[in-house]
Protein backbone atom coordinates (compact mmCIF):
# COMPACT_ATOMS: atom_id res chain seq x y z
CA MET A 1 47.48 -11.12 -127.06
CA VAL A 2 45.15 -8.45 -128.41
CA ASP A 3 42.91 -6.03 -126.55
CA PRO A 4 39.83 -4.97 -128.59
CA CYS A 5 38.25 -3.17 -125.61
CA ALA A 6 41.22 -0.81 -125.34
CA ALA A 7 41.11 -0.05 -129.07
CA ALA A 8 37.35 0.60 -128.92
CA LEU A 9 37.75 2.95 -125.96
CA VAL A 10 40.45 4.92 -127.81
CA LEU A 11 38.17 5.31 -130.85
CA ILE A 12 35.25 6.45 -128.65
CA VAL A 13 37.41 9.08 -126.96
CA THR A 14 38.73 10.18 -130.37
CA GLY A 15 35.19 10.68 -131.68
CA PHE A 16 34.34 12.71 -128.59
CA LEU A 17 37.38 14.95 -129.09
CA CYS A 18 36.13 15.78 -132.59
CA LEU A 19 33.07 17.50 -131.10
CA GLY A 20 35.00 20.57 -129.95
CA ILE A 21 37.46 21.85 -127.40
CA LYS A 22 34.76 23.17 -125.03
CA GLU A 23 32.90 19.86 -124.96
CA SER A 24 36.17 17.98 -124.48
CA ALA A 25 37.21 20.28 -121.64
CA LEU A 26 33.83 19.81 -119.93
CA ALA A 27 33.97 16.01 -120.18
CA GLN A 28 37.57 15.93 -119.02
CA GLY A 29 36.71 18.19 -116.09
CA ILE A 30 33.93 15.83 -114.98
CA ALA A 31 36.15 12.75 -115.33
CA THR A 32 38.98 14.47 -113.46
CA ALA A 33 36.65 15.51 -110.63
CA VAL A 34 35.44 11.92 -110.17
CA ASN A 35 39.02 10.67 -110.29
CA VAL A 36 40.16 13.19 -107.66
CA PHE A 37 37.26 12.17 -105.42
CA ALA A 38 38.32 8.51 -105.69
CA MET A 39 41.93 9.41 -104.87
CA LEU A 40 40.86 11.45 -101.85
CA PHE A 41 38.81 8.46 -100.69
CA VAL A 42 41.87 6.21 -101.02
CA ILE A 43 44.01 8.69 -99.08
CA ILE A 44 41.52 9.26 -96.24
CA ALA A 45 40.16 5.72 -95.88
CA GLY A 46 43.57 4.16 -96.46
CA GLY A 47 45.17 6.48 -93.93
CA TYR A 48 42.55 5.47 -91.37
CA LEU A 49 43.26 1.78 -92.01
CA GLY A 50 46.98 2.38 -91.86
CA PHE A 51 46.87 4.04 -88.45
CA LYS A 52 44.48 1.31 -87.27
CA THR A 53 46.70 -1.59 -88.39
CA GLY A 54 50.04 0.04 -87.66
CA TRP A 55 51.23 0.43 -91.28
CA THR A 56 52.21 -3.21 -91.69
CA GLY A 57 53.39 -2.62 -95.24
CA TYR A 58 56.49 -0.80 -94.02
CA GLU A 59 57.50 -3.65 -91.69
CA VAL A 60 59.39 -5.72 -94.25
CA PRO A 61 62.57 -7.73 -93.54
CA THR A 62 64.44 -6.19 -96.48
CA GLY A 63 64.04 -2.68 -95.09
CA TYR A 64 62.28 0.43 -96.26
CA PHE A 65 64.47 0.81 -99.37
CA PRO A 66 64.85 -2.79 -100.64
CA PHE A 67 66.03 -1.97 -104.19
CA GLY A 68 68.05 1.14 -103.41
CA VAL A 69 68.27 4.32 -105.42
CA ASP A 70 68.63 2.46 -108.72
CA GLY A 71 65.38 0.60 -108.17
CA MET A 72 63.57 3.78 -107.19
CA LEU A 73 64.77 5.64 -110.30
CA ALA A 74 64.00 2.68 -112.56
CA GLY A 75 60.45 2.66 -111.26
CA SER A 76 60.23 6.43 -111.67
CA ALA A 77 61.31 6.16 -115.30
CA THR A 78 58.67 3.49 -115.97
CA VAL A 79 55.76 5.49 -114.53
CA PHE A 80 56.93 8.83 -115.91
CA PHE A 81 54.15 8.54 -118.51
CA SER A 82 51.75 9.74 -115.80
CA TYR A 83 53.12 13.26 -116.35
CA ILE A 84 52.42 13.32 -120.07
CA GLY A 85 49.14 15.18 -119.71
CA PHE A 86 50.80 18.43 -118.65
CA ASP A 87 52.07 19.18 -122.16
CA THR A 88 48.41 19.36 -123.19
CA VAL A 89 48.29 22.82 -121.64
CA ALA A 90 51.17 24.06 -123.79
CA SER A 91 49.85 22.36 -126.95
CA THR A 92 46.53 24.23 -126.72
CA ALA A 93 48.14 27.67 -126.44
CA GLU A 94 46.42 28.89 -129.62
CA GLU A 95 43.03 28.22 -128.02
CA ALA A 96 43.74 30.05 -124.74
CA LYS A 97 42.42 33.56 -124.14
CA ASN A 98 45.49 34.80 -122.24
CA PRO A 99 48.25 32.22 -122.81
CA LYS A 100 51.00 34.36 -121.23
CA ARG A 101 49.22 34.10 -117.88
CA ASP A 102 47.04 31.00 -118.15
CA LEU A 103 49.62 28.49 -119.46
CA PRO A 104 52.28 28.84 -116.73
CA LEU A 105 49.61 29.06 -114.05
CA GLY A 106 47.75 26.00 -115.34
CA ILE A 107 50.90 23.88 -115.67
CA ALA A 108 52.24 24.84 -112.24
CA LEU A 109 48.96 24.28 -110.37
CA SER A 110 48.02 21.03 -112.10
CA LEU A 111 51.53 19.62 -111.70
CA SER A 112 51.66 20.50 -108.00
CA ILE A 113 48.22 19.07 -107.22
CA CYS A 114 48.83 15.84 -109.15
CA CYS A 115 52.24 15.29 -107.55
CA CYS A 116 50.76 15.65 -104.08
CA LEU A 117 47.91 13.24 -104.85
CA TYR A 118 50.21 10.67 -106.50
CA MET A 119 52.63 10.67 -103.57
CA LEU A 120 49.92 10.45 -100.93
CA VAL A 121 48.23 7.51 -102.67
CA SER A 122 51.57 5.71 -102.99
CA ILE A 123 52.43 6.29 -99.33
CA VAL A 124 49.06 4.90 -98.19
CA ILE A 125 48.94 1.83 -100.46
CA VAL A 126 52.53 0.76 -99.77
CA GLY A 127 51.86 1.15 -96.06
CA LEU A 128 48.76 -1.05 -96.12
CA VAL A 129 50.28 -4.07 -97.90
CA PRO A 130 53.95 -5.10 -98.34
CA TYR A 131 55.15 -4.48 -101.88
CA TYR A 132 55.76 -8.20 -102.56
CA ALA A 133 52.18 -9.10 -101.53
CA MET A 134 50.45 -6.64 -103.86
CA ASP A 135 48.35 -7.77 -106.78
CA PRO A 136 50.08 -6.23 -109.83
CA ASP A 137 46.78 -5.98 -111.73
CA THR A 138 44.65 -4.38 -108.97
CA PRO A 139 47.02 -3.12 -106.28
CA ILE A 140 44.72 -0.51 -104.71
CA SER A 141 41.57 -2.66 -104.62
CA SER A 142 43.44 -5.66 -103.26
CA ALA A 143 45.05 -3.51 -100.57
CA PHE A 144 41.64 -2.47 -99.27
CA ALA A 145 40.22 -5.98 -99.66
CA SER A 146 43.01 -7.44 -97.55
CA ASN A 147 41.96 -5.10 -94.75
CA GLY A 148 38.25 -6.05 -94.87
CA MET A 149 36.93 -3.25 -97.13
CA GLN A 150 35.82 -5.18 -100.21
CA TRP A 151 33.13 -2.60 -101.03
CA ALA A 152 35.83 0.02 -101.62
CA ALA A 153 36.65 -1.76 -104.88
CA TYR A 154 33.55 -0.25 -106.53
CA ILE A 155 34.62 3.32 -105.75
CA ILE A 156 38.17 2.58 -106.86
CA THR A 157 36.93 0.98 -110.09
CA VAL A 158 34.85 4.05 -110.97
CA GLY A 159 37.85 6.26 -110.27
CA ALA A 160 40.09 4.04 -112.39
CA VAL A 161 37.70 4.14 -115.37
CA THR A 162 37.36 7.92 -115.22
CA ALA A 163 41.11 8.26 -114.79
CA LEU A 164 41.62 6.13 -117.89
CA ILE A 165 39.22 8.29 -119.91
CA SER A 166 40.80 11.50 -118.64
CA THR A 167 44.28 10.21 -119.45
CA LEU A 168 43.24 9.18 -122.95
CA MET A 169 41.74 12.58 -123.63
CA GLY A 170 44.79 14.33 -122.26
CA SER A 171 47.12 12.16 -124.33
CA ILE A 172 45.23 12.36 -127.63
CA LEU A 173 44.22 16.04 -127.43
CA PRO A 174 47.66 17.69 -127.97
CA GLN A 175 48.94 15.41 -130.74
CA PRO A 176 46.54 16.66 -133.48
CA ARG A 177 47.60 20.25 -132.72
CA ILE A 178 51.24 19.24 -133.10
CA LEU A 179 50.50 17.48 -136.40
CA MET A 180 48.64 20.57 -137.63
CA ALA A 181 51.57 22.83 -136.72
CA MET A 182 53.99 20.49 -138.51
CA ALA A 183 51.76 20.46 -141.59
CA ARG A 184 51.65 24.27 -141.47
CA ASP A 185 55.45 24.24 -141.64
CA GLY A 186 55.36 21.84 -144.58
CA LEU A 187 56.80 18.85 -142.68
CA LEU A 188 53.59 16.83 -143.14
CA PRO A 189 50.98 16.76 -145.93
CA SER A 190 48.32 19.47 -146.00
CA PHE A 191 45.77 16.76 -145.13
CA PHE A 192 46.50 17.46 -141.46
CA LEU A 193 45.73 21.19 -141.85
CA ASP A 194 41.97 20.77 -142.19
CA VAL A 195 40.07 22.48 -139.35
CA ASN A 196 36.31 22.03 -138.95
CA LYS A 197 34.60 25.41 -139.30
CA HIS A 198 31.94 24.58 -136.73
CA THR A 199 33.93 22.88 -133.98
CA GLN A 200 37.32 24.53 -134.74
CA VAL A 201 38.98 21.14 -134.29
CA PRO A 202 41.65 19.67 -136.63
CA VAL A 203 39.45 16.69 -137.47
CA ASN A 204 41.80 14.89 -139.86
CA SER A 205 44.69 15.10 -137.41
CA THR A 206 42.49 13.94 -134.54
CA LEU A 207 41.15 10.96 -136.48
CA ALA A 208 44.64 9.95 -137.66
CA THR A 209 45.96 10.15 -134.10
CA GLY A 210 43.06 8.10 -132.75
CA ILE A 211 43.37 5.39 -135.40
CA VAL A 212 47.12 4.94 -134.85
CA ALA A 213 46.66 4.95 -131.06
CA SER A 214 43.87 2.36 -131.28
CA ILE A 215 46.06 0.07 -133.41
CA LEU A 216 48.87 0.29 -130.86
CA ALA A 217 46.43 -0.35 -128.00
CA PHE A 218 44.99 -3.35 -129.85
CA PHE A 219 48.32 -5.15 -130.40
CA MET A 220 50.64 -3.98 -127.60
CA ASP A 221 50.72 -4.64 -123.88
CA VAL A 222 50.11 -1.77 -121.47
CA SER A 223 53.62 -2.07 -119.98
CA GLN A 224 55.16 -1.76 -123.45
CA LEU A 225 53.06 1.31 -124.22
CA ALA A 226 53.94 2.83 -120.85
CA GLY A 227 57.65 2.45 -121.57
CA MET A 228 57.35 4.03 -125.02
CA VAL A 229 55.32 6.94 -123.73
CA SER A 230 57.80 7.48 -120.89
CA VAL A 231 60.70 7.62 -123.34
CA GLY A 232 58.88 10.13 -125.53
CA THR A 233 57.97 12.32 -122.58
CA LEU A 234 61.48 12.25 -121.11
CA LEU A 235 63.07 13.02 -124.48
CA ALA A 236 60.71 15.96 -124.99
CA PHE A 237 61.42 17.35 -121.52
CA THR A 238 65.16 16.96 -122.07
CA MET A 239 65.04 18.82 -125.38
CA VAL A 240 63.05 21.62 -123.75
CA ALA A 241 65.70 21.99 -121.03
CA VAL A 242 68.49 22.11 -123.64
CA SER A 243 66.49 24.61 -125.70
CA VAL A 244 66.13 26.92 -122.70
CA LEU A 245 69.93 27.07 -122.42
CA ILE A 246 70.31 27.68 -126.15
CA LEU A 247 67.73 30.49 -126.24
CA ARG A 248 69.27 32.16 -123.20
CA TYR A 249 72.90 32.03 -124.30
CA VAL A 250 73.09 31.40 -128.07
CA PRO A 251 69.74 32.22 -129.69
CA PRO A 252 69.71 32.26 -133.51
CA ASP A 253 71.14 35.40 -135.10
CA GLU A 254 68.66 35.23 -137.95
CA VAL A 255 64.94 34.49 -138.12
CA PRO A 256 63.21 32.91 -141.15
CA LEU A 257 60.39 34.98 -142.62
CA PRO A 258 57.91 33.88 -145.30
CA LEU A 259 58.43 34.86 -148.92
CA SER A 260 55.24 36.95 -148.78
CA LEU A 261 57.16 39.58 -146.80
CA GLN A 262 59.71 40.12 -149.59
CA GLU A 263 58.39 43.59 -150.41
CA SER A 264 58.51 44.71 -146.78
CA ILE A 265 62.04 43.30 -146.38
CA ASP A 266 63.27 45.15 -149.49
CA SER A 267 61.65 48.37 -148.34
CA TYR A 268 63.19 48.11 -144.89
CA LYS A 269 66.61 47.26 -146.36
CA LEU A 270 66.50 50.29 -148.65
CA ARG A 271 65.49 52.58 -145.81
CA HIS A 272 68.13 51.08 -143.51
CA ASN A 273 70.89 51.62 -146.09
CA SER A 274 69.79 55.23 -146.62
CA ASP A 275 69.89 55.88 -142.88
CA ALA A 276 73.36 54.32 -142.66
CA GLN A 277 74.62 56.59 -145.42
CA MET A 278 73.23 59.64 -143.66
CA ILE A 279 74.95 58.60 -140.40
CA ASN A 280 78.27 58.19 -142.22
CA GLY A 281 77.98 61.71 -143.64
CA GLU A 282 77.05 60.65 -147.15
CA ASN A 283 74.20 62.08 -149.17
CA PRO A 284 72.36 59.19 -150.79
CA ALA A 285 71.13 61.53 -153.54
CA LYS A 286 74.72 62.37 -154.58
CA SER A 287 77.47 60.21 -155.99
CA PRO A 288 79.67 58.33 -153.53
CA GLY A 289 82.69 60.54 -154.38
CA ASP A 290 81.05 63.84 -153.39
CA PRO A 291 82.19 65.46 -150.12
CA CYS A 292 79.86 66.19 -147.26
CA LEU A 293 78.10 69.55 -147.73
CA PRO A 294 76.93 71.04 -144.44
CA LEU A 295 74.60 74.02 -144.39
CA LEU A 296 76.85 76.99 -143.53
CA GLY A 297 74.87 79.99 -144.65
CA GLU A 298 75.44 80.74 -148.34
CA LYS A 299 78.97 79.33 -148.44
CA ASN A 300 79.64 76.05 -150.10
CA VAL A 301 82.46 74.65 -147.98
CA ALA A 302 83.65 71.08 -148.34
CA VAL A 303 84.21 69.47 -144.93
CA ASP A 304 85.84 66.07 -144.57
CA CYS A 305 84.29 63.73 -141.96
CA THR A 306 86.53 63.20 -138.92
CA VAL A 307 88.65 60.15 -139.52
CA VAL A 308 89.56 59.72 -135.86
CA GLU A 309 85.94 59.40 -134.74
CA LYS A 310 85.24 56.89 -137.49
CA LEU A 311 88.23 54.76 -136.54
CA GLU A 312 87.32 54.82 -132.84
CA ALA A 313 83.74 53.82 -133.56
CA LEU A 314 84.90 51.07 -135.93
CA SER A 315 87.41 49.67 -133.43
CA SER A 316 84.88 49.64 -130.59
CA PHE A 317 82.28 47.99 -132.81
CA THR A 318 84.79 45.34 -133.94
CA ALA A 319 85.88 44.63 -130.36
CA GLY A 320 82.27 44.31 -129.21
CA THR A 321 81.51 41.97 -132.11
CA LEU A 322 84.51 39.78 -131.33
CA ASP A 323 83.61 39.65 -127.65
CA GLU A 324 80.06 38.66 -128.52
CA GLU A 325 81.27 36.01 -130.94
CA ASN A 326 83.62 34.56 -128.34
CA ARG A 327 80.87 34.56 -125.72
CA ARG A 328 78.53 32.69 -128.06
CA LYS A 329 81.22 30.14 -128.97
CA ILE A 330 82.07 29.52 -125.32
CA ALA A 331 78.38 29.17 -124.39
CA GLY A 332 77.66 26.83 -127.30
CA TRP A 333 80.57 24.49 -126.53
CA THR A 334 79.69 24.58 -122.84
CA ILE A 335 76.09 23.50 -123.48
CA MET A 336 77.33 20.63 -125.63
CA LEU A 337 79.81 19.51 -122.96
CA ILE A 338 77.05 19.67 -120.33
CA CYS A 339 75.00 17.18 -122.36
CA VAL A 340 78.05 14.93 -122.80
CA GLY A 341 78.85 15.14 -119.08
CA ALA A 342 75.27 14.29 -118.10
CA PHE A 343 75.36 11.20 -120.33
CA MET A 344 78.76 10.05 -119.03
CA LEU A 345 77.77 10.49 -115.38
CA THR A 346 74.39 8.77 -115.62
CA PHE A 347 75.61 5.97 -117.90
CA ALA A 348 78.49 5.09 -115.57
CA ALA A 349 76.32 5.33 -112.47
CA SER A 350 73.64 3.04 -113.94
CA ASN A 351 75.88 0.26 -115.27
CA LEU A 352 77.05 -1.81 -112.34
CA TRP A 353 78.86 -4.30 -114.60
CA PHE A 354 81.64 -1.75 -115.16
CA SER A 355 84.74 -2.14 -113.04
CA SER A 356 85.06 0.27 -110.14
CA LEU A 357 87.95 2.14 -111.78
CA ILE A 358 86.03 2.74 -115.01
CA ARG A 359 82.86 3.72 -113.17
CA PHE A 360 84.57 6.20 -110.89
CA THR A 361 86.61 7.63 -113.78
CA LEU A 362 83.57 8.19 -115.99
CA CYS A 363 81.51 9.54 -113.09
CA GLY A 364 84.30 11.93 -112.14
CA ALA A 365 84.79 13.14 -115.71
CA GLY A 366 81.05 13.59 -116.26
CA GLY A 367 80.60 15.36 -112.93
CA LEU A 368 83.53 17.65 -113.71
CA LEU A 369 82.04 18.57 -117.08
CA LEU A 370 78.66 19.31 -115.47
CA LEU A 371 80.12 21.38 -112.66
CA SER A 372 82.43 23.29 -115.02
CA GLY A 373 79.54 23.97 -117.39
CA LEU A 374 77.40 25.26 -114.55
CA VAL A 375 80.16 27.60 -113.36
CA ILE A 376 80.94 28.89 -116.87
CA LEU A 377 77.31 29.57 -117.80
CA THR A 378 76.77 31.27 -114.45
CA CYS A 379 79.77 33.56 -114.94
CA ILE A 380 79.25 34.60 -118.56
CA ASP A 381 76.50 36.97 -119.61
CA GLN A 382 73.30 35.73 -121.16
CA ASP A 383 72.33 36.97 -124.62
CA ASP A 384 71.00 40.54 -124.73
CA GLU A 385 68.04 39.45 -126.88
CA ARG A 386 66.99 36.60 -124.60
CA HIS A 387 63.83 38.44 -123.52
CA ASN A 388 62.86 39.36 -127.08
CA PHE A 389 63.49 36.20 -129.10
CA GLY A 390 60.20 34.29 -129.13
CA HIS A 391 59.09 35.98 -125.93
CA ALA A 392 56.62 38.84 -125.57
CA GLY A 393 56.36 39.14 -121.82
CA GLY A 394 54.78 36.86 -119.22
CA PHE A 395 56.44 33.82 -117.68
CA ILE A 396 60.15 33.17 -118.15
CA CYS A 397 62.14 30.20 -116.80
CA PRO A 398 63.82 30.99 -113.45
CA PHE A 399 67.13 29.75 -111.98
CA VAL A 400 68.97 29.50 -115.30
CA PRO A 401 71.35 27.67 -115.79
CA LEU A 402 70.90 25.56 -112.61
CA LEU A 403 67.33 24.42 -113.27
CA PRO A 404 67.80 23.34 -116.94
CA ILE A 405 71.04 21.49 -116.12
CA SER A 406 69.34 19.67 -113.24
CA CYS A 407 66.46 18.70 -115.55
CA ILE A 408 68.88 17.36 -118.17
CA LEU A 409 70.75 15.28 -115.59
CA ILE A 410 67.62 13.76 -114.02
CA ASN A 411 65.87 13.07 -117.33
CA VAL A 412 68.93 11.42 -118.89
CA TYR A 413 69.35 9.21 -115.82
CA LEU A 414 65.71 8.10 -116.04
CA LEU A 415 66.08 7.43 -119.77
CA ILE A 416 69.13 5.23 -119.26
CA ASN A 417 67.30 3.18 -116.63
CA LEU A 418 64.56 2.13 -119.06
CA GLU A 419 64.59 -1.35 -120.59
CA VAL A 420 66.50 -2.15 -123.77
CA ALA A 421 63.35 -3.52 -125.43
CA THR A 422 61.67 -0.16 -124.89
CA TRP A 423 64.53 1.63 -126.61
CA VAL A 424 64.35 -0.80 -129.54
CA ARG A 425 60.65 -0.08 -130.07
CA VAL A 426 61.19 3.67 -129.72
CA SER A 427 64.09 3.52 -132.18
CA VAL A 428 61.85 1.92 -134.78
CA TRP A 429 59.26 4.63 -134.17
CA LEU A 430 61.91 7.35 -134.52
CA MET A 431 63.17 5.82 -137.76
CA VAL A 432 59.67 6.07 -139.20
CA GLY A 433 59.72 9.78 -138.38
CA VAL A 434 63.16 10.20 -139.95
CA LEU A 435 61.98 8.52 -143.16
CA ILE A 436 58.93 10.79 -143.32
CA TYR A 437 61.20 13.82 -142.96
CA ILE A 438 63.71 12.62 -145.58
CA PHE A 439 61.17 11.72 -148.26
CA TYR A 440 58.56 14.44 -147.61
CA GLY A 441 59.30 17.05 -144.96
CA ARG A 442 62.75 18.05 -146.25
CA ARG A 443 61.36 18.69 -149.74
CA HIS A 444 58.23 20.58 -148.68
CA SER A 445 59.48 22.52 -145.66
CA SER A 446 58.42 26.15 -145.51
CA LEU A 447 62.04 27.04 -144.71
CA LEU A 448 63.11 26.20 -148.25
CA ASN A 449 61.74 29.51 -149.56
CA ALA A 450 62.16 31.46 -146.33
CA ILE A 451 64.12 34.69 -146.12
CA TYR A 452 66.53 34.94 -143.19
CA VAL A 453 66.84 38.35 -141.60
CA PRO A 454 68.61 39.52 -138.41
CA LYS A 455 66.35 39.03 -135.40
CA ALA A 456 66.78 42.68 -134.37
CA HIS A 457 64.91 43.80 -137.52
CA VAL A 458 61.99 41.35 -137.41
CA ASP A 459 59.57 43.54 -135.46
CA GLU A 460 60.20 46.54 -137.72
CA ILE A 461 59.66 44.43 -140.84
CA TYR A 462 56.35 43.10 -139.51
CA ARG A 463 55.24 46.63 -138.64
CA SER A 464 56.16 47.88 -142.10
CA SER A 465 54.31 44.94 -143.68
CA GLY A 466 51.21 45.95 -141.74
CA ALA A 467 51.55 49.51 -142.94
CA ILE A 468 51.94 48.34 -146.55
CA LEU A 469 48.85 46.13 -146.31
């Protein structure tokens, strides 16, 4: 079964997004305002009906929790796509005036408001009509109609249409920016780099995203699309949580710099070597075999550098390096075991067809790995450069490592509870991406000609490059 109306709506929204970020933000703001008004109407009017009728929806013979925790989490994984719009804020960081302040504030406020509205609407609708009596196509409208408020369907329909438009804009808007960033890194053709000079919008990327989305909307059912989007969102959130742990405990030692900075890198290396020779008591202008010549009046006295001080400094430096290397190894293995433990625990807890012995064994082993990883990462020191690598002030993730580990555990559990058919479709989609990387991205990546330098020297190299220019 095909849906030409859905494909047409996607193309219309795509054309509107090509007009500019300001126009898109204005239209999305209007649509969101109408949608919020409709949700507030549902909450207030539905709450009035609920108190009037005695919340008959909660008086079901199977109890308040008919499907248990597994059913609740399976439903949560299916509707997780409703949170996809929040990554739009992060994807438009290049177009924000003060991203260090505006991005965390925007994500936190929008997420909190939407969560409150979603939960209140769910509480009201489930309380008006028992879950088994709901119309799966129009649950909110039918809930009001069953209580004698047929006219409320018009308000709800307007809110649903504006919500659909707002969701489409929020879903399509970040993807062209991601494609443009990937093309900038050489992982995609330069076709996606084109930015309109008037609207400052990556038009080619936006049109490509809209066309692919309209094809999917034309041929696929909404439940299938919802499952695929939920998997993508959960995978992205899981990778972000793992990346937070990596950047806090084992950030990369070296940073790739473009080949255009070769002159600045050579200049800094030469100056760094000269400074090192001066610290070691050597005169870079003399031959390596010459002794140190301090200025002692008119006398030319050869003074040997103190061997004891050099040995002490060398031993302390070596010990510090070994300690740092051991800390990084322990942290890296711990992060990997945390991911393995989260998978073991959630997989065993979700599969009821396992025998009790196997389930409890896997759950115990996974829980032990998670708890041990949490204790180890809490006890060992975080990397000294964690505030400098890719971070220039502003917001920083709190409650590390507890918060990232909790996110990994919850997200993996939701992923495992999704349907097998959804994973099959997502696997095909991922294979397409792997093939694009193998046959194009790997050969054109900007990292092929990059120069890797220690992260401690990156700022100085950029400053020297500015001075040279």
